[in-house]
């Protein structure tokens, strides 16, 4: 049973466009929500993370929006570039371990 | 900072042999490390949580006698796949925890069992 539901499974965006990936969870014990970027054949790299005490966090072109009441959070990639083409995983942590979403493959067309 | 290495990056072995994979945190100490398995185009599946100086905690369905984990120091954890079979072929990734809940991942080890 997947504790974190991620959508869409894949998306294609034009260079300069905005990529949006959504995640939802049920377990209210989760208090840490990171996003990871993974390129083929490589390990995931921590991109950005948020805790429930804030509703938004921005780092460069990457923004997390967090809605505690709806138990949803999303990743926005602004001004998407071909180098952003990768698989993105959301996750949720509860002091013991991370539960990962299924992943979203993002393709940025030049 | 927060660099995690894995060795080897890929390994091919014969069925029935054992393979050891090392995971090291290079610039920080990690009391807790994690081992994941990832199948092509799928998410990460947690296999076990490794704590320095104590026995690993395995996820449901993971055979602890097949996947031996040793966390000998604050910078090194090892995963040994014993009596490997073709179905054990996969991408194995470790992570090290730095600070509360923040995991940094290694580059992964691709295992192919013939």
PDB file of C-alpha atoms in Angstrom:
ATOM      1  CA  UNK A   1       0.000   0.000   0.000  1.00  0.00           C
ATOM      2  CA  UNK A   2       1.569   3.206  -1.193  1.00  0.00           C
ATOM      3  CA  UNK A   3       1.476   5.860   1.498  1.00  0.00           C
ATOM      4  CA  UNK A   4       2.298   8.706  -0.861  1.00  0.00           C
ATOM      5  CA  UNK A   5       0.405   9.072  -4.124  1.00  0.00           C
ATOM      6  CA  UNK A   6       2.181  10.982  -6.875  1.00  0.00           C
ATOM      7  CA  UNK A   7       0.855  12.310 -10.163  1.00  0.00           C
ATOM      8  CA  UNK A   8       1.229  12.545 -13.070  1.00  0.00           C
ATOM      9  CA  UNK A   9       3.280   9.507 -14.012  1.00  0.00           C
ATOM     10  CA  UNK A  10       4.953  11.499 -16.761  1.00  0.00           C
ATOM     11  CA  UNK A  11       4.786  14.926 -18.300  1.00  0.00           C
ATOM     12  CA  UNK A  12       6.245  16.771 -21.239  1.00  0.00           C
ATOM     13  CA  UNK A  13       6.884  20.490 -21.068  1.00  0.00           C
ATOM     14  CA  UNK A  14       8.396  22.985 -23.441  1.00  0.00           C
ATOM     15  CA  UNK A  15      11.606  24.733 -22.555  1.00  0.00           C
ATOM     16  CA  UNK A  16      10.790  27.738 -20.425  1.00  0.00           C
ATOM     17  CA  UNK A  17       7.499  26.276 -19.250  1.00  0.00           C
ATOM     18  CA  UNK A  18       6.365  25.245 -15.781  1.00  0.00           C
ATOM     19  CA  UNK A  19       6.391  21.624 -14.609  1.00  0.00           C
ATOM     20  CA  UNK A  20       3.995  20.755 -11.802  1.00  0.00           C
ATOM     21  CA  UNK A  21       4.029  17.481  -9.882  1.00  0.00           C
ATOM     22  CA  UNK A  22       1.532  16.673  -7.152  1.00  0.00           C
ATOM     23  CA  UNK A  23       1.647  14.372  -4.155  1.00  0.00           C
ATOM     24  CA  UNK A  24      -0.916  13.400  -1.530  1.00  0.00           C
ATOM     25  CA  UNK A  25      -0.631  11.509   1.728  1.00  0.00           C
ATOM     26  CA  UNK A  26      -2.873  10.176   4.473  1.00  0.00           C
ATOM     27  CA  UNK A  27      -0.594   9.597   7.458  1.00  0.00           C
ATOM     28  CA  UNK A  28      -0.736  12.705   9.656  1.00  0.00           C
ATOM     29  CA  UNK A  29       2.456  11.547  11.433  1.00  0.00           C
ATOM     30  CA  UNK A  30       4.462  12.644   8.376  1.00  0.00           C
ATOM     31  CA  UNK A  31       6.349  15.827   9.182  1.00  0.00           C
ATOM     32  CA  UNK A  32       9.037  16.044   6.517  1.00  0.00           C
ATOM     33  CA  UNK A  33       8.445  16.259   2.772  1.00  0.00           C
ATOM     34  CA  UNK A  34      11.484  16.117   0.466  1.00  0.00           C
ATOM     35  CA  UNK A  35      11.702  15.973  -3.294  1.00  0.00           C
ATOM     36  CA  UNK A  36      14.400  14.003  -5.063  1.00  0.00           C
ATOM     37  CA  UNK A  37      15.659  14.207  -8.651  1.00  0.00           C
ATOM     38  CA  UNK A  38      17.031  11.079 -10.284  1.00  0.00           C
ATOM     39  CA  UNK A  39      18.820  10.715 -13.598  1.00  0.00           C
ATOM     40  CA  UNK A  40      19.013   7.306 -15.321  1.00  0.00           C
ATOM     41  CA  UNK A  41      21.546   5.012 -13.677  1.00  0.00           C
ATOM     42  CA  UNK A  42      22.204   7.413 -10.801  1.00  0.00           C
ATOM     43  CA  UNK A  43      21.111   7.688  -7.206  1.00  0.00           C
ATOM     44  CA  UNK A  44      18.425  10.210  -6.222  1.00  0.00           C
ATOM     45  CA  UNK A  45      19.634  13.690  -5.322  1.00  0.00           C
ATOM     46  CA  UNK A  46      17.886  15.793  -2.690  1.00  0.00           C
ATOM     47  CA  UNK A  47      16.353  18.774  -4.452  1.00  0.00           C
ATOM     48  CA  UNK A  48      14.316  20.639  -1.866  1.00  0.00           C
ATOM     49  CA  UNK A  49      12.383  19.781   1.291  1.00  0.00           C
ATOM     50  CA  UNK A  50       9.702  21.320   3.470  1.00  0.00           C
ATOM     51  CA  UNK A  51       8.257  20.826   6.942  1.00  0.00           C
ATOM     52  CA  UNK A  52       4.568  21.391   7.803  1.00  0.00           C
ATOM     53  CA  UNK A  53       5.147  24.670   9.614  1.00  0.00           C
ATOM     54  CA  UNK A  54       5.476  26.544   6.302  1.00  0.00           C
ATOM     55  CA  UNK A  55       3.200  26.552   3.257  1.00  0.00           C
ATOM     56  CA  UNK A  56       5.791  27.312   0.606  1.00  0.00           C
ATOM     57  CA  UNK A  57       9.519  27.051   0.082  1.00  0.00           C
ATOM     58  CA  UNK A  58      11.478  28.294  -2.894  1.00  0.00           C
ATOM     59  CA  UNK A  59      15.013  27.479  -3.943  1.00  0.00           C
ATOM     60  CA  UNK A  60      16.006  28.916  -7.294  1.00  0.00           C
ATOM     61  CA  UNK A  61      13.614  27.613  -9.940  1.00  0.00           C
ATOM     62  CA  UNK A  62      12.138  24.969  -7.617  1.00  0.00           C
ATOM     63  CA  UNK A  63       9.190  25.673  -5.319  1.00  0.00           C
ATOM     64  CA  UNK A  64       7.335  23.377  -2.936  1.00  0.00           C
ATOM     65  CA  UNK A  65       3.759  24.262  -2.064  1.00  0.00           C
ATOM     66  CA  UNK A  66       2.341  22.526   0.991  1.00  0.00           C
ATOM     67  CA  UNK A  67      -1.315  22.281   2.037  1.00  0.00           C
ATOM     68  CA  UNK A  68      -1.507  20.681   5.461  1.00  0.00           C
ATOM     69  CA  UNK A  69      -5.312  20.567   5.699  1.00  0.00           C
ATOM     70  CA  UNK A  70      -5.613  18.861   2.310  1.00  0.00           C
ATOM     71  CA  UNK A  71      -2.575  16.650   2.990  1.00  0.00           C
ATOM     72  CA  UNK A  72      -1.106  17.568  -0.351  1.00  0.00           C
ATOM     73  CA  UNK A  73       2.137  19.040  -1.567  1.00  0.00           C
ATOM     74  CA  UNK A  74       3.508  19.860  -4.964  1.00  0.00           C
ATOM     75  CA  UNK A  75       6.710  20.713  -6.788  1.00  0.00           C
ATOM     76  CA  UNK A  76       6.817  23.528  -9.313  1.00  0.00           C
ATOM     77  CA  UNK A  77       9.760  23.782 -11.688  1.00  0.00           C
ATOM     78  CA  UNK A  78       9.823  27.232 -13.214  1.00  0.00           C
ATOM     79  CA  UNK A  79      11.525  28.060 -16.515  1.00  0.00           C
ATOM     80  CA  UNK A  80      12.050  24.348 -17.208  1.00  0.00           C
ATOM     81  CA  UNK A  81      15.287  23.487 -19.009  1.00  0.00           C
ATOM     82  CA  UNK A  82      16.318  20.371 -20.978  1.00  0.00           C
ATOM     83  CA  UNK A  83      18.745  19.555 -18.156  1.00  0.00           C
ATOM     84  CA  UNK A  84      15.742  19.209 -15.840  1.00  0.00           C
ATOM     85  CA  UNK A  85      14.642  16.110 -17.765  1.00  0.00           C
ATOM     86  CA  UNK A  86      14.705  13.437 -15.076  1.00  0.00           C
ATOM     87  CA  UNK A  87      12.489  11.417 -12.766  1.00  0.00           C
ATOM     88  CA  UNK A  88      11.236  13.235  -9.698  1.00  0.00           C
ATOM     89  CA  UNK A  89      10.161  11.505  -6.508  1.00  0.00           C
ATOM     90  CA  UNK A  90       8.231  13.046  -3.664  1.00  0.00           C
ATOM     91  CA  UNK A  91       8.586  11.492  -0.232  1.00  0.00           C
ATOM     92  CA  UNK A  92       7.198  11.847   3.265  1.00  0.00           C
ATOM     93  CA  UNK A  93       9.061  11.160   6.505  1.00  0.00           C
ATOM     94  CA  UNK A  94       7.864  10.295  10.000  1.00  0.00           C
ATOM     95  CA  UNK A  95      11.063  10.246  12.113  1.00  0.00           C
ATOM     96  CA  UNK A  96      11.811   6.657  11.144  1.00  0.00           C
ATOM     97  CA  UNK A  97      11.895   6.414   7.409  1.00  0.00           C
ATOM     98  CA  UNK A  98      10.824   7.937   4.122  1.00  0.00           C
ATOM     99  CA  UNK A  99       7.871   6.744   2.077  1.00  0.00           C
ATOM    100  CA  UNK A 100       8.308   7.499  -1.615  1.00  0.00           C
ATOM    101  CA  UNK A 101       5.842   8.313  -4.332  1.00  0.00           C
ATOM    102  CA  UNK A 102       5.860   6.340  -7.573  1.00  0.00           C
ATOM    103  CA  UNK A 103       7.832   8.966  -9.453  1.00  0.00           C
ATOM    104  CA  UNK A 104       7.190  11.376 -12.325  1.00  0.00           C
ATOM    105  CA  UNK A 105       9.261  11.364 -15.479  1.00  0.00           C
ATOM    106  CA  UNK A 106       9.672  14.906 -16.755  1.00  0.00           C
ATOM    107  CA  UNK A 107      10.766  15.553 -20.318  1.00  0.00           C
ATOM    108  CA  UNK A 108      11.642  19.107 -21.293  1.00  0.00           C
ATOM    109  CA  UNK A 109      11.523  19.707 -25.041  1.00  0.00           C
ATOM    110  CA  UNK A 110      13.889  22.290 -26.444  1.00  0.00           C
TER     111      UNK A 110
ATOM    112  CA  UNK B   1      28.830  18.529   1.728  1.00  0.00           C
ATOM    113  CA  UNK B   2      26.735  15.378   2.362  1.00  0.00           C
ATOM    114  CA  UNK B   3      28.447  13.034  -0.075  1.00  0.00           C
ATOM    115  CA  UNK B   4      27.674   9.331  -0.035  1.00  0.00           C
ATOM    116  CA  UNK B   5      29.660   6.824  -2.065  1.00  0.00           C
ATOM    117  CA  UNK B   6      28.974   3.232  -3.023  1.00  0.00           C
ATOM    118  CA  UNK B   7      31.332   0.545  -4.183  1.00  0.00           C
ATOM    119  CA  UNK B   8      31.250  -1.150  -6.568  1.00  0.00           C
ATOM    120  CA  UNK B   9      29.138   0.839  -9.030  1.00  0.00           C
ATOM    121  CA  UNK B  10      28.273  -2.328 -10.891  1.00  0.00           C
ATOM    122  CA  UNK B  11      28.959  -6.012 -10.421  1.00  0.00           C
ATOM    123  CA  UNK B  12      28.319  -9.181 -12.394  1.00  0.00           C
ATOM    124  CA  UNK B  13      28.426 -12.470 -10.543  1.00  0.00           C
ATOM    125  CA  UNK B  14      27.526 -16.100 -10.999  1.00  0.00           C
ATOM    126  CA  UNK B  15      24.447 -17.594  -9.423  1.00  0.00           C
ATOM    127  CA  UNK B  16      25.181 -18.948  -5.941  1.00  0.00           C
ATOM    128  CA  UNK B  17      27.970 -16.552  -5.088  1.00  0.00           C
ATOM    129  CA  UNK B  18      27.853 -13.728  -2.536  1.00  0.00           C
ATOM    130  CA  UNK B  19      28.325 -10.069  -3.306  1.00  0.00           C
ATOM    131  CA  UNK B  20      29.241  -7.281  -0.886  1.00  0.00           C
ATOM    132  CA  UNK B  21      28.280  -3.656  -1.498  1.00  0.00           C
ATOM    133  CA  UNK B  22      29.813  -0.850   0.547  1.00  0.00           C
ATOM    134  CA  UNK B  23      28.163   2.449   1.410  1.00  0.00           C
ATOM    135  CA  UNK B  24      30.219   5.267   2.871  1.00  0.00           C
ATOM    136  CA  UNK B  25      29.344   8.755   4.071  1.00  0.00           C
ATOM    137  CA  UNK B  26      32.421  10.731   3.041  1.00  0.00           C
ATOM    138  CA  UNK B  27      32.059  14.045   4.842  1.00  0.00           C
ATOM    139  CA  UNK B  28      29.685  13.372   7.710  1.00  0.00           C
ATOM    140  CA  UNK B  29      28.903  10.717  10.275  1.00  0.00           C
ATOM    141  CA  UNK B  30      25.696   8.756   9.919  1.00  0.00           C
ATOM    142  CA  UNK B  31      24.198   6.844  12.800  1.00  0.00           C
ATOM    143  CA  UNK B  32      21.511   5.590  10.466  1.00  0.00           C
ATOM    144  CA  UNK B  33      21.846   4.345   6.921  1.00  0.00           C
ATOM    145  CA  UNK B  34      19.228   2.821   4.665  1.00  0.00           C
ATOM    146  CA  UNK B  35      19.307   0.258   1.873  1.00  0.00           C
ATOM    147  CA  UNK B  36      16.890   0.452  -1.045  1.00  0.00           C
ATOM    148  CA  UNK B  37      16.213  -1.607  -4.096  1.00  0.00           C
ATOM    149  CA  UNK B  38      14.935  -0.118  -7.332  1.00  0.00           C
ATOM    150  CA  UNK B  39      13.545  -1.936 -10.357  1.00  0.00           C
ATOM    151  CA  UNK B  40      13.539  -0.259 -13.790  1.00  0.00           C
ATOM    152  CA  UNK B  41      11.125   2.650 -14.028  1.00  0.00           C
ATOM    153  CA  UNK B  42       9.876   2.042 -10.483  1.00  0.00           C
ATOM    154  CA  UNK B  43      10.147   3.786  -7.167  1.00  0.00           C
ATOM    155  CA  UNK B  44      12.596   3.065  -4.380  1.00  0.00           C
ATOM    156  CA  UNK B  45      11.731   0.142  -2.148  1.00  0.00           C
ATOM    157  CA  UNK B  46      13.167   0.286   1.357  1.00  0.00           C
ATOM    158  CA  UNK B  47      14.846  -2.981   2.279  1.00  0.00           C
ATOM    159  CA  UNK B  48      16.282  -2.224   5.690  1.00  0.00           C
ATOM    160  CA  UNK B  49      17.374   0.414   8.149  1.00  0.00           C
ATOM    161  CA  UNK B  50      20.911   0.098   9.421  1.00  0.00           C
ATOM    162  CA  UNK B  51      21.967   1.586  12.761  1.00  0.00           C
ATOM    163  CA  UNK B  52      25.593   1.814  13.802  1.00  0.00           C
ATOM    164  CA  UNK B  53      26.435  -0.804  16.387  1.00  0.00           C
ATOM    165  CA  UNK B  54      23.124  -2.611  16.326  1.00  0.00           C
ATOM    166  CA  UNK B  55      21.206  -5.062  14.204  1.00  0.00           C
ATOM    167  CA  UNK B  56      19.487  -3.835  11.079  1.00  0.00           C
ATOM    168  CA  UNK B  57      15.719  -3.537  10.903  1.00  0.00           C
ATOM    169  CA  UNK B  58      14.322  -5.244   7.837  1.00  0.00           C
ATOM    170  CA  UNK B  59      11.126  -4.348   6.011  1.00  0.00           C
ATOM    171  CA  UNK B  60       8.393  -6.920   5.709  1.00  0.00           C
ATOM    172  CA  UNK B  61       9.145  -9.450   3.010  1.00  0.00           C
ATOM    173  CA  UNK B  62      12.895  -8.866   2.949  1.00  0.00           C
ATOM    174  CA  UNK B  63      14.899 -11.952   3.871  1.00  0.00           C
ATOM    175  CA  UNK B  64      17.437 -10.950   6.509  1.00  0.00           C
ATOM    176  CA  UNK B  65      19.506 -14.099   5.973  1.00  0.00           C
ATOM    177  CA  UNK B  66      19.813 -13.318   2.298  1.00  0.00           C
ATOM    178  CA  UNK B  67      20.554  -9.628   2.597  1.00  0.00           C
ATOM    179  CA  UNK B  68      23.083  -9.245   5.387  1.00  0.00           C
ATOM    180  CA  UNK B  69      23.640  -5.718   6.616  1.00  0.00           C
ATOM    181  CA  UNK B  70      26.508  -4.566   8.823  1.00  0.00           C
ATOM    182  CA  UNK B  71      26.899  -0.997  10.043  1.00  0.00           C
ATOM    183  CA  UNK B  72      30.384  -1.242  11.478  1.00  0.00           C
ATOM    184  CA  UNK B  73      31.144   2.447  11.901  1.00  0.00           C
ATOM    185  CA  UNK B  74      29.513   5.864  11.629  1.00  0.00           C
ATOM    186  CA  UNK B  75      30.667   6.140   8.020  1.00  0.00           C
ATOM    187  CA  UNK B  76      30.320   2.616   6.650  1.00  0.00           C
ATOM    188  CA  UNK B  77      27.474   0.208   6.069  1.00  0.00           C
ATOM    189  CA  UNK B  78      27.685  -2.939   3.966  1.00  0.00           C
ATOM    190  CA  UNK B  79      25.051  -5.031   2.235  1.00  0.00           C
ATOM    191  CA  UNK B  80      25.943  -8.610   1.383  1.00  0.00           C
ATOM    192  CA  UNK B  81      23.701 -10.482  -1.010  1.00  0.00           C
ATOM    193  CA  UNK B  82      24.272 -14.120  -0.109  1.00  0.00           C
ATOM    194  CA  UNK B  83      23.819 -16.983  -2.552  1.00  0.00           C
ATOM    195  CA  UNK B  84      22.707 -14.555  -5.234  1.00  0.00           C
ATOM    196  CA  UNK B  85      20.244 -15.676  -7.891  1.00  0.00           C
ATOM    197  CA  UNK B  86      19.110 -13.999 -11.124  1.00  0.00           C
ATOM    198  CA  UNK B  87      16.013 -12.605  -9.398  1.00  0.00           C
ATOM    199  CA  UNK B  88      18.316 -10.622  -7.093  1.00  0.00           C
ATOM    200  CA  UNK B  89      19.532  -8.632 -10.096  1.00  0.00           C
ATOM    201  CA  UNK B  90      18.593  -5.034  -9.425  1.00  0.00           C
ATOM    202  CA  UNK B  91      19.799  -1.521  -8.668  1.00  0.00           C
ATOM    203  CA  UNK B  92      20.744  -1.232  -4.999  1.00  0.00           C
ATOM    204  CA  UNK B  93      20.995   2.234  -3.477  1.00  0.00           C
ATOM    205  CA  UNK B  94      22.044   3.249   0.003  1.00  0.00           C
ATOM    206  CA  UNK B  95      21.372   6.475   1.816  1.00  0.00           C
ATOM    207  CA  UNK B  96      22.803   8.069   4.930  1.00  0.00           C
ATOM    208  CA  UNK B  97      20.831  10.204   7.332  1.00  0.00           C
ATOM    209  CA  UNK B  98      22.254  13.603   8.186  1.00  0.00           C
ATOM    210  CA  UNK B  99      20.183  15.593  10.608  1.00  0.00           C
ATOM    211  CA  UNK B 100      16.595  14.776  11.319  1.00  0.00           C
ATOM    212  CA  UNK B 101      15.060  12.659   8.561  1.00  0.00           C
ATOM    213  CA  UNK B 102      17.275  14.082   5.799  1.00  0.00           C
ATOM    214  CA  UNK B 103      18.659  11.296   3.640  1.00  0.00           C
ATOM    215  CA  UNK B 104      21.478  11.642   1.142  1.00  0.00           C
ATOM    216  CA  UNK B 105      21.750   8.899  -1.422  1.00  0.00           C
ATOM    217  CA  UNK B 106      24.700   7.109  -2.927  1.00  0.00           C
ATOM    218  CA  UNK B 107      25.104   6.669  -6.699  1.00  0.00           C
ATOM    219  CA  UNK B 108      23.780   3.104  -6.611  1.00  0.00           C
ATOM    220  CA  UNK B 109      25.163  -0.332  -7.437  1.00  0.00           C
ATOM    221  CA  UNK B 110      23.852  -2.311 -10.368  1.00  0.00           C
ATOM    222  CA  UNK B 111      23.945  -6.049  -9.690  1.00  0.00           C
ATOM    223  CA  UNK B 112      23.579  -8.621 -12.440  1.00  0.00           C
ATOM    224  CA  UNK B 113      23.449 -12.261 -11.438  1.00  0.00           C
ATOM    225  CA  UNK B 114      24.039 -14.728 -14.260  1.00  0.00           C
TER     226      UNK B 114
END
